[in-house]
mmCIF file with all atom_site columns, C-alpha atoms in Angstrom:
data_model
loop_
_atom_site.group_PDB
_atom_site.id
_atom_site.type_symbol
_atom_site.label_atom_id
_atom_site.label_alt_id
_atom_site.label_comp_id
_atom_site.label_asym_id
_atom_site.label_entity_id
_atom_site.label_seq_id
_atom_site.pdbx_PDB_ins_code
_atom_site.Cartn_x
_atom_site.Cartn_y
_atom_site.Cartn_z
_atom_site.occupancy
_atom_site.B_iso_or_equiv
_atom_site.pdbx_formal_charge
_atom_site.auth_seq_id
_atom_site.auth_comp_id
_atom_site.auth_asym_id
_atom_site.auth_atom_id
_atom_site.pdbx_PDB_model_num
ATOM 1   C CA . MET R 1 1   ? 4.773   68.605 22.944  1.00 0.00 ? 1   MET R CA 1
ATOM 2   C CA . GLY R 1 2   ? 4.555   65.492 20.583  1.00 0.00 ? 2   GLY R CA 1
ATOM 3   C CA . ILE R 1 3   ? 2.361   62.586 20.988  1.00 0.00 ? 3   ILE R CA 1
ATOM 4   C CA . ASP R 1 4   ? 5.445   60.730 22.127  1.00 0.00 ? 4   ASP R CA 1
ATOM 5   C CA . ASN R 1 5   ? 5.937   62.831 25.222  1.00 0.00 ? 5   ASN R CA 1
ATOM 6   C CA . LEU R 1 6   ? 2.643   62.398 26.963  1.00 0.00 ? 6   LEU R CA 1
ATOM 7   C CA . LYS R 1 7   ? 2.764   62.968 30.745  1.00 0.00 ? 7   LYS R CA 1
ATOM 8   C CA . ILE R 1 8   ? 0.630   60.766 32.935  1.00 0.00 ? 8   ILE R CA 1
ATOM 9   C CA . GLY R 1 9   ? -2.268  63.241 33.355  1.00 0.00 ? 9   GLY R CA 1
ATOM 10  C CA . GLU R 1 10  ? -2.370  63.795 29.586  1.00 0.00 ? 10  GLU R CA 1
ATOM 11  C CA . LEU R 1 11  ? -2.425  60.110 28.828  1.00 0.00 ? 11  LEU R CA 1
ATOM 12  C CA . ALA R 1 12  ? -5.073  59.630 31.359  1.00 0.00 ? 12  ALA R CA 1
ATOM 13  C CA . GLN R 1 13  ? -7.227  62.205 29.956  1.00 0.00 ? 13  GLN R CA 1
ATOM 14  C CA . LEU R 1 14  ? -6.857  60.943 26.319  1.00 0.00 ? 14  LEU R CA 1
ATOM 15  C CA . ALA R 1 15  ? -7.899  57.403 27.465  1.00 0.00 ? 15  ALA R CA 1
ATOM 16  C CA . ASN R 1 16  ? -10.651 58.576 29.755  1.00 0.00 ? 16  ASN R CA 1
ATOM 17  C CA . VAL R 1 17  ? -9.137  57.110 32.856  1.00 0.00 ? 17  VAL R CA 1
ATOM 18  C CA . THR R 1 18  ? -7.702  58.474 36.039  1.00 0.00 ? 18  THR R CA 1
ATOM 19  C CA . LYS R 1 19  ? -3.990  59.081 36.607  1.00 0.00 ? 19  LYS R CA 1
ATOM 20  C CA . ARG R 1 20  ? -4.105  56.721 39.374  1.00 0.00 ? 20  ARG R CA 1
ATOM 21  C CA . THR R 1 21  ? -5.289  54.103 36.885  1.00 0.00 ? 21  THR R CA 1
ATOM 22  C CA . VAL R 1 22  ? -2.186  54.798 34.561  1.00 0.00 ? 22  VAL R CA 1
ATOM 23  C CA . ASP R 1 23  ? 0.007   54.621 37.601  1.00 0.00 ? 23  ASP R CA 1
ATOM 24  C CA . TYR R 1 24  ? -1.469  51.251 38.800  1.00 0.00 ? 24  TYR R CA 1
ATOM 25  C CA . TYR R 1 25  ? -1.186  49.913 35.324  1.00 0.00 ? 25  TYR R CA 1
ATOM 26  C CA . THR R 1 26  ? 2.425   51.076 34.918  1.00 0.00 ? 26  THR R CA 1
ATOM 27  C CA . ASN R 1 27  ? 3.279   49.448 38.342  1.00 0.00 ? 27  ASN R CA 1
ATOM 28  C CA . LEU R 1 28  ? 1.704   46.211 37.193  1.00 0.00 ? 28  LEU R CA 1
ATOM 29  C CA . GLY R 1 29  ? 3.906   46.249 33.851  1.00 0.00 ? 29  GLY R CA 1
ATOM 30  C CA . LEU R 1 30  ? 0.823   46.703 31.552  1.00 0.00 ? 30  LEU R CA 1
ATOM 31  C CA . LEU R 1 31  ? 2.164   50.253 30.528  1.00 0.00 ? 31  LEU R CA 1
ATOM 32  C CA . GLN R 1 32  ? 5.769   51.260 29.774  1.00 0.00 ? 32  GLN R CA 1
ATOM 33  C CA . ALA R 1 33  ? 7.005   54.760 30.467  1.00 0.00 ? 33  ALA R CA 1
ATOM 34  C CA . ARG R 1 34  ? 10.459  56.400 29.915  1.00 0.00 ? 34  ARG R CA 1
ATOM 35  C CA . ARG R 1 35  ? 11.844  58.422 32.558  1.00 0.00 ? 35  ARG R CA 1
ATOM 36  C CA . SER R 1 36  ? 13.303  62.035 32.063  1.00 0.00 ? 36  SER R CA 1
ATOM 37  C CA . SER R 1 37  ? 16.224  63.210 33.976  1.00 0.00 ? 37  SER R CA 1
ATOM 38  C CA . SER R 1 38  ? 13.854  65.025 36.343  1.00 0.00 ? 38  SER R CA 1
ATOM 39  C CA . ASN R 1 39  ? 12.031  61.553 36.830  1.00 0.00 ? 39  ASN R CA 1
ATOM 40  C CA . TYR R 1 40  ? 8.964   62.362 35.014  1.00 0.00 ? 40  TYR R CA 1
ATOM 41  C CA . ARG R 1 41  ? 7.396   59.577 33.268  1.00 0.00 ? 41  ARG R CA 1
ATOM 42  C CA . TYR R 1 42  ? 6.467   59.927 29.646  1.00 0.00 ? 42  TYR R CA 1
ATOM 43  C CA . TYR R 1 43  ? 4.342   57.814 27.580  1.00 0.00 ? 43  TYR R CA 1
ATOM 44  C CA . THR R 1 44  ? 4.153   57.198 23.690  1.00 0.00 ? 44  THR R CA 1
ATOM 45  C CA . GLU R 1 45  ? 1.281   56.969 21.209  1.00 0.00 ? 45  GLU R CA 1
ATOM 46  C CA . ASP R 1 46  ? 1.807   53.091 21.436  1.00 0.00 ? 46  ASP R CA 1
ATOM 47  C CA . GLU R 1 47  ? 1.202   53.173 25.009  1.00 0.00 ? 47  GLU R CA 1
ATOM 48  C CA . LEU R 1 48  ? -1.912  55.282 24.426  1.00 0.00 ? 48  LEU R CA 1
ATOM 49  C CA . GLU R 1 49  ? -3.279  52.684 22.153  1.00 0.00 ? 49  GLU R CA 1
ATOM 50  C CA . ARG R 1 50  ? -2.267  49.917 24.429  1.00 0.00 ? 50  ARG R CA 1
ATOM 51  C CA . LEU R 1 51  ? -4.191  51.768 27.476  1.00 0.00 ? 51  LEU R CA 1
ATOM 52  C CA . ARG R 1 52  ? -7.315  52.182 25.297  1.00 0.00 ? 52  ARG R CA 1
ATOM 53  C CA . LEU R 1 53  ? -6.927  48.299 24.572  1.00 0.00 ? 53  LEU R CA 1
ATOM 54  C CA . ILE R 1 54  ? -6.605  47.617 28.181  1.00 0.00 ? 54  ILE R CA 1
ATOM 55  C CA . VAL R 1 55  ? -9.652  49.768 28.927  1.00 0.00 ? 55  VAL R CA 1
ATOM 56  C CA . GLU R 1 56  ? -11.685 48.058 26.220  1.00 0.00 ? 56  GLU R CA 1
ATOM 57  C CA . TYR R 1 57  ? -10.696 44.512 27.720  1.00 0.00 ? 57  TYR R CA 1
ATOM 58  C CA . LYS R 1 58  ? -11.590 45.717 31.343  1.00 0.00 ? 58  LYS R CA 1
ATOM 59  C CA . ARG R 1 59  ? -14.965 46.849 29.974  1.00 0.00 ? 59  ARG R CA 1
ATOM 60  C CA . ASN R 1 60  ? -15.534 43.499 28.632  1.00 0.00 ? 60  ASN R CA 1
ATOM 61  C CA . LYS R 1 61  ? -14.829 41.981 32.092  1.00 0.00 ? 61  LYS R CA 1
ATOM 62  C CA . TYR R 1 62  ? -11.404 40.459 31.501  1.00 0.00 ? 62  TYR R CA 1
ATOM 63  C CA . SER R 1 63  ? -9.055  40.446 34.517  1.00 0.00 ? 63  SER R CA 1
ATOM 64  C CA . LEU R 1 64  ? -5.894  42.301 34.553  1.00 0.00 ? 64  LEU R CA 1
ATOM 65  C CA . GLU R 1 65  ? -3.927  38.904 34.658  1.00 0.00 ? 65  GLU R CA 1
ATOM 66  C CA . GLU R 1 66  ? -5.815  37.844 31.504  1.00 0.00 ? 66  GLU R CA 1
ATOM 67  C CA . ILE R 1 67  ? -5.147  41.108 29.809  1.00 0.00 ? 67  ILE R CA 1
ATOM 68  C CA . LYS R 1 68  ? -1.389  41.055 30.608  1.00 0.00 ? 68  LYS R CA 1
ATOM 69  C CA . ALA R 1 69  ? -1.163  37.443 29.278  1.00 0.00 ? 69  ALA R CA 1
ATOM 70  C CA . PHE R 1 70  ? -3.089  38.605 26.161  1.00 0.00 ? 70  PHE R CA 1
ATOM 71  C CA . LEU R 1 71  ? -0.683  41.622 25.594  1.00 0.00 ? 71  LEU R CA 1
ATOM 72  C CA . LEU R 1 72  ? 2.381   39.379 26.200  1.00 0.00 ? 72  LEU R CA 1
ATOM 73  C CA . LYS R 1 73  ? 1.201   36.903 23.651  1.00 0.00 ? 73  LYS R CA 1
ATOM 74  C CA . ARG R 1 74  ? 0.428   39.729 21.222  1.00 0.00 ? 74  ARG R CA 1
ATOM 75  C CA . GLU R 1 75  ? 4.037   41.054 21.585  1.00 0.00 ? 75  GLU R CA 1
ATOM 76  C CA . GLN R 1 76  ? 5.530   37.701 21.237  1.00 0.00 ? 76  GLN R CA 1
ATOM 77  C CA . GLU R 1 77  ? 3.451   37.102 17.943  1.00 0.00 ? 77  GLU R CA 1
ATOM 78  C CA . GLU R 1 78  ? 4.573   40.297 16.581  1.00 0.00 ? 78  GLU R CA 1
ATOM 79  C CA . THR R 1 79  ? 8.143   39.584 17.376  1.00 0.00 ? 79  THR R CA 1
ATOM 80  C CA . GLU R 1 80  ? 7.768   36.262 15.483  1.00 0.00 ? 80  GLU R CA 1
ATOM 81  C CA . VAL R 1 81  ? 6.283   38.060 12.621  1.00 0.00 ? 81  VAL R CA 1
ATOM 82  C CA . GLU R 1 82  ? 8.956   40.497 12.411  1.00 0.00 ? 82  GLU R CA 1
ATOM 83  C CA . GLN R 1 83  ? 11.658  37.776 12.599  1.00 0.00 ? 83  GLN R CA 1
ATOM 84  C CA . ALA R 1 84  ? 10.082  35.903 9.791   1.00 0.00 ? 84  ALA R CA 1
ATOM 85  C CA . ARG R 1 85  ? 9.659   39.162 7.800   1.00 0.00 ? 85  ARG R CA 1
ATOM 86  C CA . HIS R 1 86  ? 13.496  39.571 8.376   1.00 0.00 ? 86  HIS R CA 1
ATOM 87  C CA . GLU R 1 87  ? 14.429  36.096 7.274   1.00 0.00 ? 87  GLU R CA 1
ATOM 88  C CA . LEU R 1 88  ? 12.332  36.323 4.120   1.00 0.00 ? 88  LEU R CA 1
ATOM 89  C CA . THR R 1 89  ? 13.941  39.845 3.281   1.00 0.00 ? 89  THR R CA 1
ATOM 90  C CA . CYS R 1 90  ? 17.275  38.058 3.657   1.00 0.00 ? 90  CYS R CA 1
ATOM 91  C CA . LYS R 1 91  ? 16.458  35.015 1.472   1.00 0.00 ? 91  LYS R CA 1
ATOM 92  C CA . LEU R 1 92  ? 14.926  37.352 -1.206  1.00 0.00 ? 92  LEU R CA 1
ATOM 93  C CA . THR R 1 93  ? 18.121  39.424 -1.309  1.00 0.00 ? 93  THR R CA 1
ATOM 94  C CA . HIS R 1 94  ? 20.047  36.310 -1.651  1.00 0.00 ? 94  HIS R CA 1
ATOM 95  C CA . ILE R 1 95  ? 17.929  35.124 -4.435  1.00 0.00 ? 95  ILE R CA 1
ATOM 96  C CA . ASN R 1 96  ? 17.958  38.436 -6.213  1.00 0.00 ? 96  ASN R CA 1
ATOM 97  C CA . GLN R 1 97  ? 21.888  38.389 -6.050  1.00 0.00 ? 97  GLN R CA 1
ATOM 98  C CA . GLU R 1 98  ? 21.834  34.882 -7.515  1.00 0.00 ? 98  GLU R CA 1
ATOM 99  C CA . LEU R 1 99  ? 19.726  36.077 -10.215 1.00 0.00 ? 99  LEU R CA 1
ATOM 100 C CA . LYS R 1 100 ? 21.831  38.952 -11.064 1.00 0.00 ? 100 LYS R CA 1
ATOM 101 C CA . GLU R 1 101 ? 24.897  36.688 -11.459 1.00 0.00 ? 101 GLU R CA 1
ATOM 102 C CA . VAL R 1 102 ? 23.042  34.228 -13.689 1.00 0.00 ? 102 VAL R CA 1
ATOM 103 C CA . ILE R 1 103 ? 21.814  37.235 -15.846 1.00 0.00 ? 103 ILE R CA 1
ATOM 104 C CA . SER R 1 104 ? 25.193  38.470 -15.852 1.00 0.00 ? 104 SER R CA 1
ATOM 105 C CA . PHE R 1 105 ? 26.704  35.087 -17.030 1.00 0.00 ? 105 PHE R CA 1
ATOM 106 C CA . LEU R 1 106 ? 24.039  34.665 -19.677 1.00 0.00 ? 106 LEU R CA 1
ATOM 107 C CA . GLU R 1 107 ? 24.652  38.280 -20.998 1.00 0.00 ? 107 GLU R CA 1
ATOM 108 C CA . LYS R 1 108 ? 28.534  37.613 -21.219 1.00 0.00 ? 108 LYS R CA 1
ATOM 109 C CA . ASN R 1 109 ? 28.079  34.479 -22.944 1.00 0.00 ? 109 ASN R CA 1
ATOM 110 C CA . LYS R 1 110 ? 25.466  35.509 -25.570 1.00 0.00 ? 110 LYS R CA 1
ATOM 111 C CA . HIS R 1 111 ? 27.640  34.539 -28.356 1.00 0.00 ? 111 HIS R CA 1
ATOM 112 C CA . ASN R 1 112 ? 27.803  31.001 -27.056 1.00 0.00 ? 112 ASN R CA 1
ATOM 113 C CA . LYS R 1 113 ? 24.100  30.467 -27.394 1.00 0.00 ? 113 LYS R CA 1
ATOM 114 C CA . PRO R 1 114 ? 24.483  27.335 -29.094 1.00 0.00 ? 114 PRO R CA 1
ATOM 115 C CA . MET R 1 115 ? 26.576  25.964 -26.231 1.00 0.00 ? 115 MET R CA 1
ATOM 116 C CA . LEU R 1 116 ? 24.069  27.240 -23.758 1.00 0.00 ? 116 LEU R CA 1
ATOM 117 C CA . ASN R 1 117 ? 21.135  25.637 -25.434 1.00 0.00 ? 117 ASN R CA 1
ATOM 118 C CA . GLN R 1 118 ? 22.879  22.324 -24.972 1.00 0.00 ? 118 GLN R CA 1
ATOM 119 C CA . HIS R 1 119 ? 23.435  22.872 -21.156 1.00 0.00 ? 119 HIS R CA 1
ATOM 120 C CA . VAL R 1 120 ? 20.243  24.864 -20.221 1.00 0.00 ? 120 VAL R CA 1
ATOM 121 C CA . SER R 1 121 ? 16.998  23.231 -20.404 1.00 0.00 ? 121 SER R CA 1
ATOM 122 C CA . HIS R 1 122 ? 13.825  25.101 -21.452 1.00 0.00 ? 122 HIS R CA 1
ATOM 123 C CA . GLU R 1 123 ? 12.368  24.674 -18.008 1.00 0.00 ? 123 GLU R CA 1
ATOM 124 C CA . SER R 1 124 ? 15.512  26.331 -16.535 1.00 0.00 ? 124 SER R CA 1
ATOM 125 C CA . VAL R 1 125 ? 14.932  29.264 -18.969 1.00 0.00 ? 125 VAL R CA 1
ATOM 126 C CA . THR R 1 126 ? 11.322  29.714 -18.044 1.00 0.00 ? 126 THR R CA 1
ATOM 127 C CA . LEU R 1 127 ? 12.210  29.487 -14.429 1.00 0.00 ? 127 LEU R CA 1
ATOM 128 C CA . ILE R 1 128 ? 14.936  32.119 -14.676 1.00 0.00 ? 128 ILE R CA 1
ATOM 129 C CA . GLN R 1 129 ? 12.653  34.337 -16.656 1.00 0.00 ? 129 GLN R CA 1
ATOM 130 C CA . SER R 1 130 ? 9.778   34.041 -14.007 1.00 0.00 ? 130 SER R CA 1
ATOM 131 C CA . LEU R 1 131 ? 12.199  34.685 -11.014 1.00 0.00 ? 131 LEU R CA 1
ATOM 132 C CA . THR R 1 132 ? 13.633  37.521 -12.798 1.00 0.00 ? 132 THR R CA 1
ATOM 133 C CA . ALA R 1 133 ? 10.242  39.069 -13.387 1.00 0.00 ? 133 ALA R CA 1
ATOM 134 C CA . LEU R 1 134 ? 9.181   38.548 -9.782  1.00 0.00 ? 134 LEU R CA 1
ATOM 135 C CA . PHE R 1 135 ? 12.452  39.502 -7.857  1.00 0.00 ? 135 PHE R CA 1
ATOM 136 C CA . LEU R 1 136 ? 14.625  42.009 -9.954  1.00 0.00 ? 136 LEU R CA 1
ATOM 137 C CA . VAL R 1 137 ? 14.201  45.471 -8.755  1.00 0.00 ? 137 VAL R CA 1
#
């Protein structure tokens, strides 16, 4: 049995709480379980860590409402970070493609170097070299 298939009793034991506590937190929406075809609840390692976090906050006298609000805010922040990471990855992919096109153009036109020198400033060349070093994989 893997850590992603913890039954309620196993989860409770690993977190040093009762099965009733796990059941209560699940009913409140603090924990998520997937149901098997035979209606057993199974918990993941993420839920174990979440339960341990809940227990720690309870130990520090936070109410379940405060804990739920904190966990919700944490999930929202994680979602925002993931969205920002995705947007950045897309932008970097786009920049990488543009750099490849510029490099391809420059390589095809090496024989026209005097003409290129007239149309491409020293700053542009420096920028292209810097971006190439940073983003080309």
